[in-house]
Amino acid sequence: MKNTFNKNESHKNLLRTHCISVRLNHEELQLLNAKRGEKSKGEWLRLTFLNKLPVAIPAINMEAWKSLADMSQKLNRLVLHLETKSKGSSLTQTELFAVKRLISELRMNLITADLWK
């Protein structure tokens, strides 16, 4: 049987043969455990040092999600209504008011979305 392990210099550089020990206090260990997720402590520290940590995706802000979903439904209903109007007819004052109000509400929700966190 042929040995498939090639002992050239590039493979030697890939082997992790060096071990570094670190001491942490209780709070530091808690922080490490909270941040590392499913990764082992050593793997997480190595990835952190190499700047190769996967991007953390924040949890969904349910209040912002609900508010923006509600806004989306209102805008869809308004667009549907406006699309049913005849081509030559202009917007009524009520329709203009509704458009302005929804745009204002959307802006406010987008601006204050950071405050909900």
mmCIF file of N, CA and C in Angstrom:
data_model
loop_
_atom_site.group_PDB
_atom_site.id
_atom_site.type_symbol
_atom_site.label_atom_id
_atom_site.label_comp_id
_atom_site.label_asym_id
_atom_site.label_seq_id
_atom_site.Cartn_x
_atom_site.Cartn_y
_atom_site.Cartn_z
ATOM 1 N N MET A 1 0.840 -1.174 0.000
ATOM 2 C CA MET A 1 0.000 0.000 0.000
ATOM 3 C C MET A 1 0.888 1.241 0.000
ATOM 4 N N LYS A 2 0.532 2.220 -0.805
ATOM 5 C CA LYS A 2 1.336 3.430 -0.940
ATOM 6 C C LYS A 2 0.968 4.432 0.149
ATOM 7 N N ASN A 3 1.973 5.046 0.736
ATOM 8 C CA ASN A 3 1.759 6.070 1.746
ATOM 9 C C ASN A 3 1.364 7.366 1.043
ATOM 10 N N THR A 4 0.137 7.852 1.300
ATOM 11 C CA THR A 4 -0.356 9.052 0.612
ATOM 12 C C THR A 4 0.024 10.335 1.334
ATOM 13 N N PHE A 5 0.616 10.215 2.525
ATOM 14 C CA PHE A 5 1.009 11.414 3.265
ATOM 15 C C PHE A 5 2.314 11.929 2.700
ATOM 16 N N ASN A 6 2.282 13.084 2.107
ATOM 17 C CA ASN A 6 3.443 13.704 1.502
ATOM 18 C C ASN A 6 4.111 14.591 2.543
ATOM 19 N N LYS A 7 5.365 14.299 2.840
ATOM 20 C CA LYS A 7 6.047 15.023 3.914
ATOM 21 C C LYS A 7 6.802 16.242 3.396
ATOM 22 N N ASN A 8 6.244 16.928 2.423
ATOM 23 C CA ASN A 8 6.929 18.126 1.948
ATOM 24 C C ASN A 8 6.675 19.294 2.891
ATOM 25 N N GLU A 9 7.364 20.383 2.655
ATOM 26 C CA GLU A 9 7.344 21.543 3.553
ATOM 27 C C GLU A 9 5.956 22.150 3.731
ATOM 28 N N SER A 10 5.112 22.162 2.687
ATOM 29 C CA SER A 10 3.785 22.777 2.808
ATOM 30 C C SER A 10 2.904 22.024 3.797
ATOM 31 N N HIS A 11 3.032 20.691 3.837
ATOM 32 C CA HIS A 11 2.232 19.929 4.798
ATOM 33 C C HIS A 11 2.718 20.143 6.226
ATOM 34 N N LYS A 12 4.015 20.304 6.384
ATOM 35 C CA LYS A 12 4.554 20.543 7.721
ATOM 36 C C LYS A 12 4.045 21.862 8.283
ATOM 37 N N ASN A 13 3.868 22.840 7.418
ATOM 38 C CA ASN A 13 3.378 24.147 7.875
ATOM 39 C C ASN A 13 1.916 24.107 8.264
ATOM 40 N N LEU A 14 1.166 23.128 7.767
ATOM 41 C CA LEU A 14 -0.255 23.030 8.089
ATOM 42 C C LEU A 14 -0.504 22.342 9.429
ATOM 43 N N LEU A 15 0.458 21.552 9.878
ATOM 44 C CA LEU A 15 0.274 20.832 11.137
ATOM 45 C C LEU A 15 0.347 21.799 12.311
ATOM 46 N N ARG A 16 -0.556 21.650 13.230
ATOM 47 C CA ARG A 16 -0.563 22.498 14.422
ATOM 48 C C ARG A 16 0.133 21.728 15.540
ATOM 49 N N THR A 17 1.367 22.075 15.772
ATOM 50 C CA THR A 17 2.155 21.354 16.766
ATOM 51 C C THR A 17 2.438 22.188 18.005
ATOM 52 N N HIS A 18 2.157 23.472 17.968
ATOM 53 C CA HIS A 18 2.448 24.352 19.093
ATOM 54 C C HIS A 18 1.202 24.527 19.953
ATOM 55 N N CYS A 19 1.402 24.464 21.262
ATOM 56 C CA CYS A 19 0.287 24.611 22.201
ATOM 57 C C CYS A 19 0.578 25.801 23.115
ATOM 58 N N ILE A 20 -0.424 26.633 23.306
ATOM 59 C CA ILE A 20 -0.289 27.804 24.173
ATOM 60 C C ILE A 20 -1.333 27.687 25.268
ATOM 61 N N SER A 21 -0.911 27.861 26.484
ATOM 62 C CA SER A 21 -1.817 27.779 27.624
ATOM 63 C C SER A 21 -2.144 29.188 28.094
ATOM 64 N N VAL A 22 -3.365 29.399 28.521
ATOM 65 C CA VAL A 22 -3.772 30.709 29.014
ATOM 66 C C VAL A 22 -4.627 30.520 30.264
ATOM 67 N N ARG A 23 -4.473 31.417 31.202
ATOM 68 C CA ARG A 23 -5.283 31.362 32.421
ATOM 69 C C ARG A 23 -6.304 32.490 32.376
ATOM 70 N N LEU A 24 -7.530 32.152 32.739
ATOM 71 C CA LEU A 24 -8.621 33.131 32.756
ATOM 72 C C LEU A 24 -9.259 33.145 34.126
ATOM 73 N N ASN A 25 -9.784 34.305 34.518
ATOM 74 C CA ASN A 25 -10.575 34.330 35.752
ATOM 75 C C ASN A 25 -12.002 33.887 35.402
ATOM 76 N N HIS A 26 -12.849 33.803 36.378
ATOM 77 C CA HIS A 26 -14.206 33.282 36.160
ATOM 78 C C HIS A 26 -14.987 34.117 35.150
ATOM 79 N N GLU A 27 -14.918 35.444 35.285
ATOM 80 C CA GLU A 27 -15.665 36.323 34.376
ATOM 81 C C GLU A 27 -15.155 36.192 32.938
ATOM 82 N N GLU A 28 -13.835 36.106 32.784
ATOM 83 C CA GLU A 28 -13.259 35.952 31.447
ATOM 84 C C GLU A 28 -13.673 34.630 30.806
ATOM 85 N N LEU A 29 -13.698 33.587 31.619
ATOM 86 C CA LEU A 29 -14.128 32.277 31.108
ATOM 87 C C LEU A 29 -15.599 32.306 30.703
ATOM 88 N N GLN A 30 -16.428 32.968 31.490
ATOM 89 C CA GLN A 30 -17.846 33.094 31.157
ATOM 90 C C GLN A 30 -18.027 33.835 29.834
ATOM 91 N N LEU A 31 -17.253 34.908 29.643
ATOM 92 C CA LEU A 31 -17.311 35.681 28.408
ATOM 93 C C LEU A 31 -16.864 34.827 27.224
ATOM 94 N N LEU A 32 -15.783 34.088 27.389
ATOM 95 C CA LEU A 32 -15.298 33.196 26.332
ATOM 96 C C LEU A 32 -16.359 32.158 25.972
ATOM 97 N N ASN A 33 -16.945 31.542 26.975
ATOM 98 C CA ASN A 33 -17.973 30.518 26.721
ATOM 99 C C ASN A 33 -19.197 31.100 26.027
ATOM 100 N N ALA A 34 -19.559 32.332 26.386
ATOM 101 C CA ALA A 34 -20.722 32.974 25.761
ATOM 102 C C ALA A 34 -20.451 33.287 24.299
ATOM 103 N N LYS A 35 -19.228 33.687 23.982
ATOM 104 C CA LYS A 35 -18.908 34.102 22.612
ATOM 105 C C LYS A 35 -18.581 32.942 21.678
ATOM 106 N N ARG A 36 -18.056 31.840 22.204
ATOM 107 C CA ARG A 36 -17.555 30.778 21.328
ATOM 108 C C ARG A 36 -18.642 29.901 20.730
ATOM 109 N N GLY A 37 -19.831 29.918 21.317
ATOM 110 C CA GLY A 37 -20.926 29.115 20.769
ATOM 111 C C GLY A 37 -20.606 27.638 20.778
ATOM 112 N N GLU A 38 -20.691 26.976 19.601
ATOM 113 C CA GLU A 38 -20.455 25.542 19.497
ATOM 114 C C GLU A 38 -18.982 25.185 19.305
ATOM 115 N N LYS A 39 -18.146 26.167 19.075
ATOM 116 C CA LYS A 39 -16.722 25.905 18.821
ATOM 117 C C LYS A 39 -16.002 25.596 20.127
ATOM 118 N N SER A 40 -14.915 24.814 20.021
ATOM 119 C CA SER A 40 -14.105 24.553 21.211
ATOM 120 C C SER A 40 -13.382 25.838 21.588
ATOM 121 N N LYS A 41 -12.947 25.911 22.832
ATOM 122 C CA LYS A 41 -12.271 27.124 23.306
ATOM 123 C C LYS A 41 -11.021 27.410 22.474
ATOM 124 N N GLY A 42 -10.206 26.393 22.274
ATOM 125 C CA GLY A 42 -8.976 26.571 21.516
ATOM 126 C C GLY A 42 -9.226 26.986 20.079
ATOM 127 N N GLU A 43 -10.198 26.339 19.435
ATOM 128 C CA GLU A 43 -10.514 26.676 18.042
ATOM 129 C C GLU A 43 -11.018 28.106 17.943
ATOM 130 N N TRP A 44 -11.885 28.516 18.878
ATOM 131 C CA TRP A 44 -12.422 29.872 18.848
ATOM 132 C C TRP A 44 -11.313 30.901 19.047
ATOM 133 N N LEU A 45 -10.400 30.643 19.990
ATOM 134 C CA LEU A 45 -9.292 31.573 20.226
ATOM 135 C C LEU A 45 -8.388 31.668 18.997
ATOM 136 N N ARG A 46 -8.115 30.533 18.344
ATOM 137 C CA ARG A 46 -7.282 30.542 17.143
ATOM 138 C C ARG A 46 -7.958 31.317 16.029
ATOM 139 N N LEU A 47 -9.246 31.077 15.797
ATOM 140 C CA LEU A 47 -9.979 31.796 14.755
ATOM 141 C C LEU A 47 -10.050 33.289 15.051
ATOM 142 N N THR A 48 -10.186 33.641 16.323
ATOM 143 C CA THR A 48 -10.215 35.049 16.711
ATOM 144 C C THR A 48 -8.874 35.708 16.401
ATOM 145 N N PHE A 49 -7.808 35.036 16.763
ATOM 146 C CA PHE A 49 -6.469 35.562 16.512
ATOM 147 C C PHE A 49 -6.226 35.751 15.016
ATOM 148 N N LEU A 50 -6.743 34.853 14.199
ATOM 149 C CA LEU A 50 -6.546 34.920 12.745
ATOM 150 C C LEU A 50 -7.588 35.795 12.045
ATOM 151 N N ASN A 51 -8.477 36.415 12.811
ATOM 152 C CA ASN A 51 -9.572 37.225 12.253
ATOM 153 C C ASN A 51 -10.409 36.427 11.264
ATOM 154 N N LYS A 52 -10.733 35.197 11.607
ATOM 155 C CA LYS A 52 -11.508 34.326 10.724
ATOM 156 C C LYS A 52 -12.806 33.855 11.369
ATOM 157 N N LEU A 53 -13.272 34.587 12.358
ATOM 158 C CA LEU A 53 -14.535 34.194 12.992
ATOM 159 C C LEU A 53 -15.682 34.385 12.014
ATOM 160 N N PRO A 54 -16.645 33.462 12.010
ATOM 161 C CA PRO A 54 -17.815 33.674 11.156
ATOM 162 C C PRO A 54 -18.600 34.885 11.654
ATOM 163 N N VAL A 55 -19.267 35.546 10.741
ATOM 164 C CA VAL A 55 -20.052 36.721 11.086
ATOM 165 C C VAL A 55 -21.223 36.298 11.972
ATOM 166 N N ALA A 56 -21.378 36.988 13.077
ATOM 167 C CA ALA A 56 -22.483 36.702 13.990
ATOM 168 C C ALA A 56 -23.737 37.394 13.481
ATOM 169 N N ILE A 57 -24.784 36.633 13.316
ATOM 170 C CA ILE A 57 -26.056 37.186 12.868
ATOM 171 C C ILE A 57 -26.907 37.453 14.107
ATOM 172 N N PRO A 58 -27.286 38.714 14.320
ATOM 173 C CA PRO A 58 -28.043 39.028 15.530
ATOM 174 C C PRO A 58 -29.445 38.416 15.492
ATOM 175 N N ALA A 59 -29.986 38.209 16.660
ATOM 176 C CA ALA A 59 -31.350 37.683 16.760
ATOM 177 C C ALA A 59 -32.327 38.704 16.175
ATOM 178 N N ILE A 60 -33.446 38.195 15.695
ATOM 179 C CA ILE A 60 -34.467 39.063 15.111
ATOM 180 C C ILE A 60 -35.128 39.874 16.213
ATOM 181 N N ASN A 61 -35.232 41.168 15.974
ATOM 182 C CA ASN A 61 -35.952 42.043 16.888
ATOM 183 C C ASN A 61 -37.438 41.881 16.551
ATOM 184 N N MET A 62 -38.147 41.129 17.373
ATOM 185 C CA MET A 62 -39.533 40.768 17.065
ATOM 186 C C MET A 62 -40.453 41.991 16.992
ATOM 187 N N GLU A 63 -40.232 42.983 17.840
ATOM 188 C CA GLU A 63 -41.082 44.172 17.805
ATOM 189 C C GLU A 63 -40.900 44.920 16.487
ATOM 190 N N ALA A 64 -39.650 45.088 16.074
ATOM 191 C CA ALA A 64 -39.378 45.768 14.802
ATOM 192 C C ALA A 64 -39.937 44.949 13.639
ATOM 193 N N TRP A 65 -39.767 43.637 13.715
ATOM 194 C CA TRP A 65 -40.263 42.740 12.659
ATOM 195 C C TRP A 65 -41.778 42.876 12.504
ATOM 196 N N LYS A 66 -42.493 42.833 13.620
ATOM 197 C CA LYS A 66 -43.961 42.937 13.587
ATOM 198 C C LYS A 66 -44.399 44.295 13.043
ATOM 199 N N SER A 67 -43.741 45.344 13.515
ATOM 200 C CA SER A 67 -44.099 46.690 13.082
ATOM 201 C C SER A 67 -43.866 46.871 11.586
ATOM 202 N N LEU A 68 -42.726 46.417 11.096
ATOM 203 C CA LEU A 68 -42.426 46.569 9.671
ATOM 204 C C LEU A 68 -43.299 45.648 8.812
ATOM 205 N N ALA A 69 -43.665 44.484 9.327
ATOM 206 C CA ALA A 69 -44.576 43.601 8.595
ATOM 207 C C ALA A 69 -45.959 44.235 8.477
ATOM 208 N N ASP A 70 -46.417 44.851 9.564
ATOM 209 C CA ASP A 70 -47.698 45.557 9.547
ATOM 210 C C ASP A 70 -47.660 46.714 8.549
ATOM 211 N N MET A 71 -46.551 47.454 8.562
ATOM 212 C CA MET A 71 -46.371 48.566 7.626
ATOM 213 C C MET A 71 -46.385 48.058 6.181
ATOM 214 N N SER A 72 -45.748 46.951 5.940
ATOM 215 C CA SER A 72 -45.701 46.373 4.593
ATOM 216 C C SER A 72 -47.103 46.012 4.106
ATOM 217 N N GLN A 73 -47.911 45.448 4.983
ATOM 218 C CA GLN A 73 -49.292 45.107 4.614
ATOM 219 C C GLN A 73 -50.090 46.357 4.270
ATOM 220 N N LYS A 74 -49.940 47.400 5.073
ATOM 221 C CA LYS A 74 -50.660 48.652 4.808
ATOM 222 C C LYS A 74 -50.245 49.247 3.461
ATOM 223 N N LEU A 75 -48.942 49.255 3.191
ATOM 224 C CA LEU A 75 -48.457 49.787 1.919
ATOM 225 C C LEU A 75 -48.951 48.947 0.745
ATOM 226 N N ASN A 76 -48.961 47.627 0.902
ATOM 227 C CA ASN A 76 -49.458 46.760 -0.167
ATOM 228 C C ASN A 76 -50.929 47.017 -0.464
ATOM 229 N N ARG A 77 -51.726 47.200 0.602
ATOM 230 C CA ARG A 77 -53.153 47.490 0.398
ATOM 231 C C ARG A 77 -53.340 48.824 -0.323
ATOM 232 N N LEU A 78 -52.547 49.827 0.051
ATOM 233 C CA LEU A 78 -52.640 51.139 -0.583
ATOM 234 C C LEU A 78 -52.231 51.055 -2.053
ATOM 235 N N VAL A 79 -51.140 50.361 -2.341
ATOM 236 C CA VAL A 79 -50.695 50.203 -3.731
ATOM 237 C C VAL A 79 -51.749 49.471 -4.547
ATOM 238 N N LEU A 80 -52.337 48.425 -3.971
ATOM 239 C CA LEU A 80 -53.394 47.683 -4.674
ATOM 240 C C LEU A 80 -54.566 48.606 -4.999
ATOM 241 N N HIS A 81 -54.952 49.435 -4.030
ATOM 242 C CA HIS A 81 -56.051 50.382 -4.245
ATOM 243 C C HIS A 81 -55.696 51.365 -5.364
ATOM 244 N N LEU A 82 -54.476 51.909 -5.330
ATOM 245 C CA LEU A 82 -54.064 52.894 -6.330
ATOM 246 C C LEU A 82 -53.966 52.280 -7.726
ATOM 247 N N GLU A 83 -53.603 51.015 -7.806
ATOM 248 C CA GLU A 83 -53.495 50.348 -9.104
ATOM 249 C C GLU A 83 -54.863 50.078 -9.735
ATOM 250 N N THR A 84 -55.913 50.043 -8.921
ATOM 251 C CA THR A 84 -57.253 49.789 -9.453
ATOM 252 C C THR A 84 -57.912 51.055 -9.993
ATOM 253 N N LYS A 85 -57.314 52.204 -9.715
ATOM 254 C CA LYS A 85 -57.879 53.461 -10.219
ATOM 255 C C LYS A 85 -57.690 53.533 -11.734
ATOM 256 N N SER A 86 -58.567 54.282 -12.369
ATOM 257 C CA SER A 86 -58.440 54.450 -13.824
ATOM 258 C C SER A 86 -57.213 55.304 -14.137
ATOM 259 N N LYS A 87 -56.665 55.124 -15.326
ATOM 260 C CA LYS A 87 -55.398 55.760 -15.713
ATOM 261 C C LYS A 87 -55.419 57.284 -15.579
ATOM 262 N N GLY A 88 -56.446 57.932 -15.970
ATOM 263 C CA GLY A 88 -56.472 59.391 -15.996
ATOM 264 C C GLY A 88 -56.837 60.042 -14.686
ATOM 265 N N SER A 89 -57.321 59.284 -13.723
ATOM 266 C CA SER A 89 -57.796 59.918 -12.487
ATOM 267 C C SER A 89 -56.632 60.280 -11.568
ATOM 268 N N SER A 90 -56.764 61.408 -10.916
ATOM 269 C CA SER A 90 -55.714 61.857 -9.994
ATOM 270 C C SER A 90 -56.036 61.342 -8.586
ATOM 271 N N LEU A 91 -55.055 61.461 -7.716
ATOM 272 C CA LEU A 91 -55.246 61.016 -6.332
ATOM 273 C C LEU A 91 -56.165 61.973 -5.589
ATOM 274 N N THR A 92 -57.031 61.408 -4.776
ATOM 275 C CA THR A 92 -57.899 62.242 -3.940
ATOM 276 C C THR A 92 -57.097 62.739 -2.746
ATOM 277 N N GLN A 93 -57.642 63.706 -2.031
ATOM 278 C CA GLN A 93 -56.979 64.219 -0.835
ATOM 279 C C GLN A 93 -56.793 63.113 0.205
ATOM 280 N N THR A 94 -57.800 62.243 0.312
ATOM 281 C CA THR A 94 -57.723 61.139 1.270
ATOM 282 C C THR A 94 -56.586 60.190 0.901
ATOM 283 N N GLU A 95 -56.454 59.883 -0.390
ATOM 284 C CA GLU A 95 -55.384 58.988 -0.840
ATOM 285 C C GLU A 95 -54.012 59.619 -0.620
ATOM 286 N N LEU A 96 -53.888 60.930 -0.917
ATOM 287 C CA LEU A 96 -52.631 61.623 -0.678
ATOM 288 C C LEU A 96 -52.272 61.620 0.811
ATOM 289 N N PHE A 97 -53.275 61.841 1.639
ATOM 290 C CA PHE A 97 -53.064 61.820 3.090
ATOM 291 C C PHE A 97 -52.586 60.443 3.532
ATOM 292 N N ALA A 98 -53.220 59.391 3.000
ATOM 293 C CA ALA A 98 -52.846 58.026 3.369
ATOM 294 C C ALA A 98 -51.412 57.716 2.951
ATOM 295 N N VAL A 99 -51.024 58.139 1.750
ATOM 296 C CA VAL A 99 -49.660 57.913 1.274
ATOM 297 C C VAL A 99 -48.667 58.640 2.176
ATOM 298 N N LYS A 100 -48.923 59.905 2.466
ATOM 299 C CA LYS A 100 -48.028 60.690 3.318
ATOM 300 C C LYS A 100 -47.918 60.081 4.714
ATOM 301 N N ARG A 101 -49.065 59.664 5.267
ATOM 302 C CA ARG A 101 -49.076 59.083 6.608
ATOM 303 C C ARG A 101 -48.267 57.792 6.661
ATOM 304 N N LEU A 102 -48.444 56.927 5.651
ATOM 305 C CA LEU A 102 -47.714 55.661 5.635
ATOM 306 C C LEU A 102 -46.214 55.870 5.434
ATOM 307 N N ILE A 103 -45.851 56.816 4.596
ATOM 308 C CA ILE A 103 -44.424 57.107 4.400
ATOM 309 C C ILE A 103 -43.823 57.647 5.694
ATOM 310 N N SER A 104 -44.538 58.521 6.356
ATOM 311 C CA SER A 104 -44.071 59.073 7.624
ATOM 312 C C SER A 104 -43.935 57.968 8.675
ATOM 313 N N GLU A 105 -44.919 57.084 8.747
ATOM 314 C CA GLU A 105 -44.883 55.972 9.701
ATOM 315 C C GLU A 105 -43.714 55.028 9.396
ATOM 316 N N LEU A 106 -43.487 54.756 8.122
ATOM 317 C CA LEU A 106 -42.375 53.896 7.724
ATOM 318 C C LEU A 106 -41.041 54.527 8.119
ATOM 319 N N ARG A 107 -40.869 55.810 7.838
ATOM 320 C CA ARG A 107 -39.640 56.506 8.219
ATOM 321 C C ARG A 107 -39.413 56.422 9.721
ATOM 322 N N MET A 108 -40.459 56.662 10.484
ATOM 323 C CA MET A 108 -40.332 56.642 11.934
ATOM 324 C C MET A 108 -39.933 55.251 12.431
ATOM 325 N N ASN A 109 -40.535 54.215 11.847
ATOM 326 C CA ASN A 109 -40.190 52.843 12.245
ATOM 327 C C ASN A 109 -38.757 52.495 11.874
ATOM 328 N N LEU A 110 -38.294 52.959 10.735
ATOM 329 C CA LEU A 110 -36.920 52.681 10.326
ATOM 330 C C LEU A 110 -35.913 53.441 11.185
ATOM 331 N N ILE A 111 -36.243 54.672 11.535
ATOM 332 C CA ILE A 111 -35.341 55.487 12.352
ATOM 333 C C ILE A 111 -35.250 54.946 13.766
ATOM 334 N N THR A 112 -36.370 54.539 14.326
ATOM 335 C CA THR A 112 -36.387 54.088 15.731
ATOM 336 C C THR A 112 -36.138 52.600 15.872
ATOM 337 N N ALA A 113 -35.892 51.876 14.777
ATOM 338 C CA ALA A 113 -35.667 50.432 14.862
ATOM 339 C C ALA A 113 -34.465 50.118 15.744
ATOM 340 N N ASP A 114 -33.428 50.957 15.725
ATOM 341 C CA ASP A 114 -32.255 50.736 16.563
ATOM 342 C C ASP A 114 -32.552 50.905 18.045
ATOM 343 N N LEU A 115 -33.555 51.702 18.353
ATOM 344 C CA LEU A 115 -33.903 51.946 19.758
ATOM 345 C C LEU A 115 -34.618 50.748 20.380
ATOM 346 N N TRP A 116 -35.162 49.838 19.543
ATOM 347 C CA TRP A 116 -35.915 48.691 20.068
ATOM 348 C C TRP A 116 -35.018 47.587 20.588
ATOM 349 N N LYS A 117 -33.745 47.651 20.298
ATOM 350 C CA LYS A 117 -32.837 46.558 20.679
ATOM 351 C C LYS A 117 -32.616 46.518 22.155
#
